[in-house]
Amino acid sequence: MTTNWSSASYKLSKQGQAYVLVTLVGVSGSTPRNSGTKMVISHDDIFDTIGGGHLEHKAIKYAKKMLNSGESCQHIEHFQLGSNLGQCCGGNTSVLFECFAATGVNIMLFGAGHVGKALVPILAQLPCKVTWVDSREAQFPSNLSSYDNVVKVVSESPELEVASMPANSYFIVMTHNHQMDFEISQAILKRADFHYLGLIASNTKWRRFQQRYKHRDIDQKQVARMNCPIGLADVGGKLPMEVAVSVSAEIINIYQAQQVKLAAINDQLAQENQQSVDANSVSKARPKSQQGIHWQELKQLLSAD
């Protein structure tokens, strides 16, 4: 546990992780902490305290429930510390729960070469969590700890790290070894649950890899989902920074499109739920003697078409 809720919320926001900010917004009588006291609760950690005891236990339990909903929301709950929670201080407090949903994407980058070194500082400024993998520890820059959302992984078998990523992750493959690139990309293709797979390759390398995937009986539908050559075609150049900008632009384009799609789905669901509520209200208001469908319900159905 850390005692700094402020730095915790900042780091979690930078990493795109979900968390709940808990604040005592009003107190009366004897309470463990004063109004304005805060704590942060994430899926895996608890930062700071609002005084401990049953109040904090209930707050953590409620915050976890909000996190599991996966949505950004706010809620105020009032607690009587004596009669409801059995705390001897016996005062009253109102608690504000502010849930910040996860906003970032999970990215696994293979390769700490020139392009990888140019790409990571860009990704570190985006709402994403980056797992940077290479078999050569000396290749990683010394200032890596300054990036809150980047984790270094040194592995002699990078392809085994693929299994540690959640579904719908983004994978960027650009190691110093062609065989290593093939083994990594093959492991990703076999998972078949990636959202993005970009491979840095020449035309010759890409043709050879496609033939080798066929010989390994890799699903060709998954191969067709790969982004190779990697990066946006409109952003040209072969310098490490030029390639890094092209790759990051492609990733931004993809996750922004995904967010627009999810927003449209949520709006559609909200409209359907509202129509259902309106229909139920009309149904309840209908006289018991009425038979068939009400004209207002019929109008809604025709409008929906």
JSON list of N, CA and C in Angstrom, two decimals, residues 76-134:
[
{"chain": "A", "resi": 76, "resn": "ILE", "atom": "N", "xyz": [-22.75, 8.87, -4.80]},
{"chain": "A", "resi": 76, "resn": "ILE", "atom": "CA", "xyz": [-22.55, 9.33, -3.43]},
{"chain": "A", "resi": 76, "resn": "ILE", "atom": "C", "xyz": [-23.34, 8.42, -2.50]},
{"chain": "A", "resi": 77, "resn": "GLU", "atom": "N", "xyz": [-22.68, 7.94, -1.47]},
{"chain": "A", "resi": 77, "resn": "GLU", "atom": "CA", "xyz": [-23.30, 7.05, -0.49]},
{"chain": "A", "resi": 77, "resn": "GLU", "atom": "C", "xyz": [-23.13, 7.65, 0.90]},
{"chain": "A", "resi": 78, "resn": "HIS", "atom": "N", "xyz": [-24.19, 7.58, 1.72]},
{"chain": "A", "resi": 78, "resn": "HIS", "atom": "CA", "xyz": [-24.14, 8.11, 3.09]},
{"chain": "A", "resi": 78, "resn": "HIS", "atom": "C", "xyz": [-24.01, 6.96, 4.07]},
{"chain": "A", "resi": 79, "resn": "PHE", "atom": "N", "xyz": [-23.12, 7.12, 5.04]},
{"chain": "A", "resi": 79, "resn": "PHE", "atom": "CA", "xyz": [-22.87, 6.07, 6.03]},
{"chain": "A", "resi": 79, "resn": "PHE", "atom": "C", "xyz": [-23.05, 6.63, 7.44]},
{"chain": "A", "resi": 80, "resn": "GLN", "atom": "N", "xyz": [-23.81, 5.91, 8.27]},
{"chain": "A", "resi": 80, "resn": "GLN", "atom": "CA", "xyz": [-23.89, 6.19, 9.70]},
{"chain": "A", "resi": 80, "resn": "GLN", "atom": "C", "xyz": [-22.94, 5.23, 10.39]},
{"chain": "A", "resi": 81, "resn": "LEU", "atom": "N", "xyz": [-21.84, 5.75, 10.88]},
{"chain": "A", "resi": 81, "resn": "LEU", "atom": "CA", "xyz": [-20.76, 4.89, 11.36]},
{"chain": "A", "resi": 81, "resn": "LEU", "atom": "C", "xyz": [-21.15, 4.07, 12.57]},
{"chain": "A", "resi": 82, "resn": "GLY", "atom": "N", "xyz": [-22.03, 4.60, 13.40]},
{"chain": "A", "resi": 82, "resn": "GLY", "atom": "CA", "xyz": [-22.39, 3.87, 14.61]},
{"chain": "A", "resi": 82, "resn": "GLY", "atom": "C", "xyz": [-23.47, 2.85, 14.38]},
{"chain": "A", "resi": 83, "resn": "SER", "atom": "N", "xyz": [-24.65, 3.29, 13.98]},
{"chain": "A", "resi": 83, "resn": "SER", "atom": "CA", "xyz": [-25.79, 2.38, 13.86]},
{"chain": "A", "resi": 83, "resn": "SER", "atom": "C", "xyz": [-25.66, 1.40, 12.70]},
{"chain": "A", "resi": 84, "resn": "ASN", "atom": "N", "xyz": [-25.05, 1.83, 11.57]},
{"chain": "A", "resi": 84, "resn": "ASN", "atom": "CA", "xyz": [-24.97, 0.96, 10.40]},
{"chain": "A", "resi": 84, "resn": "ASN", "atom": "C", "xyz": [-23.68, 0.14, 10.33]},
{"chain": "A", "resi": 85, "resn": "LEU", "atom": "N", "xyz": [-22.58, 0.75, 10.73]},
{"chain": "A", "resi": 85, "resn": "LEU", "atom": "CA", "xyz": [-21.28, 0.09, 10.55]},
{"chain": "A", "resi": 85, "resn": "LEU", "atom": "C", "xyz": [-20.65, -0.39, 11.86]},
{"chain": "A", "resi": 86, "resn": "GLY", "atom": "N", "xyz": [-21.22, -0.02, 13.00]},
{"chain": "A", "resi": 86, "resn": "GLY", "atom": "CA", "xyz": [-20.72, -0.50, 14.27]},
{"chain": "A", "resi": 86, "resn": "GLY", "atom": "C", "xyz": [-19.37, 0.07, 14.67]},
{"chain": "A", "resi": 87, "resn": "GLN", "atom": "N", "xyz": [-19.03, 1.25, 14.15]},
{"chain": "A", "resi": 87, "resn": "GLN", "atom": "CA", "xyz": [-17.77, 1.88, 14.54]},
{"chain": "A", "resi": 87, "resn": "GLN", "atom": "C", "xyz": [-18.01, 2.78, 15.74]},
{"chain": "A", "resi": 88, "resn": "CYS", "atom": "N", "xyz": [-17.11, 2.72, 16.70]},
{"chain": "A", "resi": 88, "resn": "CYS", "atom": "CA", "xyz": [-17.33, 3.39, 17.98]},
{"chain": "A", "resi": 88, "resn": "CYS", "atom": "C", "xyz": [-17.33, 4.90, 17.87]},
{"chain": "A", "resi": 89, "resn": "CYS", "atom": "N", "xyz": [-16.74, 5.47, 16.79]},
{"chain": "A", "resi": 89, "resn": "CYS", "atom": "CA", "xyz": [-16.70, 6.93, 16.66]},
{"chain": "A", "resi": 89, "resn": "CYS", "atom": "C", "xyz": [-18.10, 7.51, 16.48]},
{"chain": "A", "resi": 90, "resn": "GLY", "atom": "N", "xyz": [-19.01, 6.77, 15.82]},
{"chain": "A", "resi": 90, "resn": "GLY", "atom": "CA", "xyz": [-20.42, 7.10, 15.81]},
{"chain": "A", "resi": 90, "resn": "GLY", "atom": "C", "xyz": [-20.88, 8.27, 14.98]},
{"chain": "A", "resi": 91, "resn": "GLY", "atom": "N", "xyz": [-20.00, 8.88, 14.15]},
{"chain": "A", "resi": 91, "resn": "GLY", "atom": "CA", "xyz": [-20.41, 10.02, 13.34]},
{"chain": "A", "resi": 91, "resn": "GLY", "atom": "C", "xyz": [-21.09, 9.59, 12.05]},
{"chain": "A", "resi": 92, "resn": "ASN", "atom": "N", "xyz": [-21.25, 10.56, 11.17]},
{"chain": "A", "resi": 92, "resn": "ASN", "atom": "CA", "xyz": [-21.85, 10.33, 9.86]},
{"chain": "A", "resi": 92, "resn": "ASN", "atom": "C", "xyz": [-20.92, 10.87, 8.78]},
{"chain": "A", "resi": 93, "resn": "THR", "atom": "N", "xyz": [-20.91, 10.22, 7.62]},
{"chain": "A", "resi": 93, "resn": "THR", "atom": "CA", "xyz": [-20.09, 10.71, 6.52]},
{"chain": "A", "resi": 93, "resn": "THR", "atom": "C", "xyz": [-20.72, 10.36, 5.19]},
{"chain": "A", "resi": 94, "resn": "SER", "atom": "N", "xyz": [-20.54, 11.25, 4.24]},
{"chain": "A", "resi": 94, "resn": "SER", "atom": "CA", "xyz": [-20.96, 10.99, 2.86]},
{"chain": "A", "resi": 94, "resn": "SER", "atom": "C", "xyz": [-19.70, 10.73, 2.04]},
{"chain": "A", "resi": 95, "resn": "VAL", "atom": "N", "xyz": [-19.78, 9.71, 1.19]},
{"chain": "A", "resi": 95, "resn": "VAL", "atom": "CA", "xyz": [-18.62, 9.28, 0.42]},
{"chain": "A", "resi": 95, "resn": "VAL", "atom": "C", "xyz": [-18.93, 9.39, -1.07]},
{"chain": "A", "resi": 96, "resn": "LEU", "atom": "N", "xyz": [-18.05, 10.07, -1.79]},
{"chain": "A", "resi": 96, "resn": "LEU", "atom": "CA", "xyz": [-18.16, 10.20, -3.24]},
{"chain": "A", "resi": 96, "resn": "LEU", "atom": "C", "xyz": [-17.29, 9.15, -3.90]},
{"chain": "A", "resi": 97, "resn": "PHE", "atom": "N", "xyz": [-17.90, 8.33, -4.76]},
{"chain": "A", "resi": 97, "resn": "PHE", "atom": "CA", "xyz": [-17.17, 7.32, -5.54]},
{"chain": "A", "resi": 97, "resn": "PHE", "atom": "C", "xyz": [-17.13, 7.80, -6.99]},
{"chain": "A", "resi": 98, "resn": "GLU", "atom": "N", "xyz": [-15.93, 7.95, -7.53]},
{"chain": "A", "resi": 98, "resn": "GLU", "atom": "CA", "xyz": [-15.75, 8.34, -8.93]},
{"chain": "A", "resi": 98, "resn": "GLU", "atom": "C", "xyz": [-14.98, 7.25, -9.64]},
{"chain": "A", "resi": 99, "resn": "CYS", "atom": "N", "xyz": [-15.66, 6.54, -10.53]},
{"chain": "A", "resi": 99, "resn": "CYS", "atom": "CA", "xyz": [-15.04, 5.42, -11.23]},
{"chain": "A", "resi": 99, "resn": "CYS", "atom": "C", "xyz": [-14.56, 5.89, -12.61]},
{"chain": "A", "resi": 100, "resn": "PHE", "atom": "N", "xyz": [-13.29, 5.67, -12.88]},
{"chain": "A", "resi": 100, "resn": "PHE", "atom": "CA", "xyz": [-12.70, 6.01, -14.17]},
{"chain": "A", "resi": 100, "resn": "PHE", "atom": "C", "xyz": [-12.40, 4.69, -14.90]},
{"chain": "A", "resi": 101, "resn": "ALA", "atom": "N", "xyz": [-13.14, 4.43, -15.96]},
{"chain": "A", "resi": 101, "resn": "ALA", "atom": "CA", "xyz": [-13.00, 3.16, -16.68]},
{"chain": "A", "resi": 101, "resn": "ALA", "atom": "C", "xyz": [-11.67, 3.12, -17.43]},
{"chain": "A", "resi": 102, "resn": "ALA", "atom": "N", "xyz": [-11.22, 1.91, -17.70]},
{"chain": "A", "resi": 102, "resn": "ALA", "atom": "CA", "xyz": [-10.00, 1.74, -18.48]},
{"chain": "A", "resi": 102, "resn": "ALA", "atom": "C", "xyz": [-10.18, 2.34, -19.87]},
{"chain": "A", "resi": 103, "resn": "THR", "atom": "N", "xyz": [-9.20, 3.12, -20.29]},
{"chain": "A", "resi": 103, "resn": "THR", "atom": "CA", "xyz": [-9.32, 3.81, -21.57]},
{"chain": "A", "resi": 103, "resn": "THR", "atom": "C", "xyz": [-8.23, 3.40, -22.56]},
{"chain": "A", "resi": 104, "resn": "GLY", "atom": "N", "xyz": [-7.23, 2.71, -22.11]},
{"chain": "A", "resi": 104, "resn": "GLY", "atom": "CA", "xyz": [-6.09, 2.42, -22.97]},
{"chain": "A", "resi": 104, "resn": "GLY", "atom": "C", "xyz": [-6.19, 1.08, -23.66]},
{"chain": "A", "resi": 105, "resn": "VAL", "atom": "N", "xyz": [-5.17, 0.80, -24.46]},
{"chain": "A", "resi": 105, "resn": "VAL", "atom": "CA", "xyz": [-5.05, -0.49, -25.14]},
{"chain": "A", "resi": 105, "resn": "VAL", "atom": "C", "xyz": [-3.79, -1.17, -24.64]},
{"chain": "A", "resi": 106, "resn": "ASN", "atom": "N", "xyz": [-3.78, -2.48, -24.71]},
{"chain": "A", "resi": 106, "resn": "ASN", "atom": "CA", "xyz": [-2.62, -3.27, -24.31]},
{"chain": "A", "resi": 106, "resn": "ASN", "atom": "C", "xyz": [-1.76, -3.57, -25.53]},
{"chain": "A", "resi": 107, "resn": "ILE", "atom": "N", "xyz": [-0.51, -3.15, -25.47]},
{"chain": "A", "resi": 107, "resn": "ILE", "atom": "CA", "xyz": [0.42, -3.32, -26.59]},
{"chain": "A", "resi": 107, "resn": "ILE", "atom": "C", "xyz": [1.62, -4.13, -26.14]},
{"chain": "A", "resi": 108, "resn": "MET", "atom": "N", "xyz": [1.98, -5.12, -26.94]},
{"chain": "A", "resi": 108, "resn": "MET", "atom": "CA", "xyz": [3.24, -5.85, -26.71]},
{"chain": "A", "resi": 108, "resn": "MET", "atom": "C", "xyz": [4.14, -5.59, -27.90]},
{"chain": "A", "resi": 109, "resn": "LEU", "atom": "N", "xyz": [5.28, -4.97, -27.62]},
{"chain": "A", "resi": 109, "resn": "LEU", "atom": "CA", "xyz": [6.26, -4.62, -28.65]},
{"chain": "A", "resi": 109, "resn": "LEU", "atom": "C", "xyz": [7.46, -5.55, -28.54]},
{"chain": "A", "resi": 110, "resn": "PHE", "atom": "N", "xyz": [7.76, -6.24, -29.62]},
{"chain": "A", "resi": 110, "resn": "PHE", "atom": "CA", "xyz": [8.92, -7.13, -29.66]},
{"chain": "A", "resi": 110, "resn": "PHE", "atom": "C", "xyz": [10.05, -6.45, -30.44]},
{"chain": "A", "resi": 111, "resn": "GLY", "atom": "N", "xyz": [11.16, -6.23, -29.76]},
{"chain": "A", "resi": 111, "resn": "GLY", "atom": "CA", "xyz": [12.32, -5.65, -30.42]},
{"chain": "A", "resi": 111, "resn": "GLY", "atom": "C", "xyz": [12.72, -4.31, -29.84]},
{"chain": "A", "resi": 112, "resn": "ALA", "atom": "N", "xyz": [13.96, -4.22, -29.35]},
{"chain": "A", "resi": 112, "resn": "ALA", "atom": "CA", "xyz": [14.47, -2.98, -28.77]},
{"chain": "A", "resi": 112, "resn": "ALA", "atom": "C", "xyz": [15.57, -2.40, -29.65]},
{"chain": "A", "resi": 113, "resn": "GLY", "atom": "N", "xyz": [15.38, -2.53, -30.97]},
{"chain": "A", "resi": 113, "resn": "GLY", "atom": "CA", "xyz": [16.33, -1.95, -31.91]},
{"chain": "A", "resi": 113, "resn": "GLY", "atom": "C", "xyz": [16.07, -0.47, -32.13]},
{"chain": "A", "resi": 114, "resn": "HIS", "atom": "N", "xyz": [16.56, 0.05, -33.24]},
{"chain": "A", "resi": 114, "resn": "HIS", "atom": "CA", "xyz": [16.45, 1.49, -33.51]},
{"chain": "A", "resi": 114, "resn": "HIS", "atom": "C", "xyz": [15.00, 1.94, -33.63]},
{"chain": "A", "resi": 115, "resn": "VAL", "atom": "N", "xyz": [14.19, 1.16, -34.35]},
{"chain": "A", "resi": 115, "resn": "VAL", "atom": "CA", "xyz": [12.78, 1.56, -34.51]},
{"chain": "A", "resi": 115, "resn": "VAL", "atom": "C", "xyz": [12.04, 1.42, -33.19]},
{"chain": "A", "resi": 116, "resn": "GLY", "atom": "N", "xyz": [12.29, 0.36, -32.45]},
{"chain": "A", "resi": 116, "resn": "GLY", "atom": "CA", "xyz": [11.65, 0.18, -31.15]},
{"chain": "A", "resi": 116, "resn": "GLY", "atom": "C", "xyz": [11.98, 1.33, -30.21]},
{"chain": "A", "resi": 117, "resn": "LYS", "atom": "N", "xyz": [13.23, 1.74, -30.19]},
{"chain": "A", "resi": 117, "resn": "LYS", "atom": "CA", "xyz": [13.64, 2.85, -29.32]},
{"chain": "A", "resi": 117, "resn": "LYS", "atom": "C", "xyz": [12.98, 4.17, -29.74]},
{"chain": "A", "resi": 118, "resn": "ALA", "atom": "N", "xyz": [12.72, 4.35, -31.03]},
{"chain": "A", "resi": 118, "resn": "ALA", "atom": "CA", "xyz": [12.03, 5.55, -31.49]},
{"chain": "A", "resi": 118, "resn": "ALA", "atom": "C", "xyz": [10.52, 5.48, -31.23]},
{"chain": "A", "resi": 119, "resn": "LEU", "atom": "N", "xyz": [9.97, 4.26, -31.23]},
{"chain": "A", "resi": 119, "resn": "LEU", "atom": "CA", "xyz": [8.53, 4.08, -31.10]},
{"chain": "A", "resi": 119, "resn": "LEU", "atom": "C", "xyz": [8.05, 4.20, -29.66]},
{"chain": "A", "resi": 120, "resn": "VAL", "atom": "N", "xyz": [8.81, 3.66, -28.72]},
{"chain": "A", "resi": 120, "resn": "VAL", "atom": "CA", "xyz": [8.35, 3.63, -27.32]},
{"chain": "A", "resi": 120, "resn": "VAL", "atom": "C", "xyz": [8.07, 5.02, -26.74]},
{"chain": "A", "resi": 121, "resn": "PRO", "atom": "N", "xyz": [8.92, 6.02, -26.95]},
{"chain": "A", "resi": 121, "resn": "PRO", "atom": "CA", "xyz": [8.59, 7.35, -26.41]},
{"chain": "A", "resi": 121, "resn": "PRO", "atom": "C", "xyz": [7.27, 7.92, -26.93]},
{"chain": "A", "resi": 122, "resn": "ILE", "atom": "N", "xyz": [6.88, 7.53, -28.15]},
{"chain": "A", "resi": 122, "resn": "ILE", "atom": "CA", "xyz": [5.60, 7.98, -28.69]},
{"chain": "A", "resi": 122, "resn": "ILE", "atom": "C", "xyz": [4.46, 7.23, -28.01]},
{"chain": "A", "resi": 123, "resn": "LEU", "atom": "N", "xyz": [4.57, 5.91, -27.93]},
{"chain": "A", "resi": 123, "resn": "LEU", "atom": "CA", "xyz": [3.53, 5.10, -27.30]},
{"chain": "A", "resi": 123, "resn": "LEU", "atom": "C", "xyz": [3.36, 5.48, -25.82]},
{"chain": "A", "resi": 124, "resn": "ALA", "atom": "N", "xyz": [4.46, 5.89, -25.19]},
{"chain": "A", "resi": 124, "resn": "ALA", "atom": "CA", "xyz": [4.41, 6.23, -23.76]},
{"chain": "A", "resi": 124, "resn": "ALA", "atom": "C", "xyz": [3.54, 7.45, -23.50]},
{"chain": "A", "resi": 125, "resn": "GLN", "atom": "N", "xyz": [3.25, 8.23, -24.53]},
{"chain": "A", "resi": 125, "resn": "GLN", "atom": "CA", "xyz": [2.41, 9.42, -24.37]},
{"chain": "A", "resi": 125, "resn": "GLN", "atom": "C", "xyz": [0.96, 9.16, -24.74]},
{"chain": "A", "resi": 126, "resn": "LEU", "atom": "N", "xyz": [0.64, 7.91, -25.10]},
{"chain": "A", "resi": 126, "resn": "LEU", "atom": "CA", "xyz": [-0.72, 7.54, -25.49]},
{"chain": "A", "resi": 126, "resn": "LEU", "atom": "C", "xyz": [-1.40, 6.78, -24.36]},
{"chain": "A", "resi": 127, "resn": "PRO", "atom": "N", "xyz": [-2.74, 6.71, -24.36]},
{"chain": "A", "resi": 127, "resn": "PRO", "atom": "CA", "xyz": [-3.45, 5.96, -23.32]},
{"chain": "A", "resi": 127, "resn": "PRO", "atom": "C", "xyz": [-3.34, 4.46, -23.56]},
{"chain": "A", "resi": 128, "resn": "CYS", "atom": "N", "xyz": [-2.18, 3.91, -23.29]},
{"chain": "A", "resi": 128, "resn": "CYS", "atom": "CA", "xyz": [-1.95, 2.49, -23.52]},
{"chain": "A", "resi": 128, "resn": "CYS", "atom": "C", "xyz": [-0.94, 1.96, -22.51]},
{"chain": "A", "resi": 129, "resn": "LYS", "atom": "N", "xyz": [-0.92, 0.64, -22.38]},
{"chain": "A", "resi": 129, "resn": "LYS", "atom": "CA", "xyz": [0.05, -0.04, -21.54]},
{"chain": "A", "resi": 129, "resn": "LYS", "atom": "C", "xyz": [0.96, -0.85, -22.46]},
{"chain": "A", "resi": 130, "resn": "VAL", "atom": "N", "xyz": [2.25, -0.58, -22.41]},
{"chain": "A", "resi": 130, "resn": "VAL", "atom": "CA", "xyz": [3.21, -1.20, -23.32]},
{"chain": "A", "resi": 130, "resn": "VAL", "atom": "C", "xyz": [4.07, -2.21, -22.58]},
{"chain": "A", "resi": 131, "resn": "THR", "atom": "N", "xyz": [4.10, -3.43, -23.10]},
{"chain": "A", "resi": 131, "resn": "THR", "atom": "CA", "xyz": [5.03, -4.45, -22.62]},
{"chain": "A", "resi": 131, "resn": "THR", "atom": "C", "xyz": [6.09, -4.61, -23.69]},
{"chain": "A", "resi": 132, "resn": "TRP", "atom": "N", "xyz": [7.33, -4.23, -23.37]},
{"chain": "A", "resi": 132, "resn": "TRP", "atom": "CA", "xyz": [8.43, -4.17, -24.33]},
{"chain": "A", "resi": 132, "resn": "TRP", "atom": "C", "xyz": [9.33, -5.38, -24.12]},
{"chain": "A", "resi": 133, "resn": "VAL", "atom": "N", "xyz": [9.43, -6.23, -25.13]},
{"chain": "A", "resi": 133, "resn": "VAL", "atom": "CA", "xyz": [10.12, -7.51, -24.99]},
{"chain": "A", "resi": 133, "resn": "VAL", "atom": "C", "xyz": [11.34, -7.57, -25.90]},
{"chain": "A", "resi": 134, "resn": "ASP", "atom": "N", "xyz": [12.46, -8.05, -25.34]},
{"chain": "A", "resi": 134, "resn": "ASP", "atom": "CA", "xyz": [13.66, -8.31, -26.13]},
{"chain": "A", "resi": 134, "resn": "ASP", "atom": "C", "xyz": [14.50, -9.32, -25.37]}
]
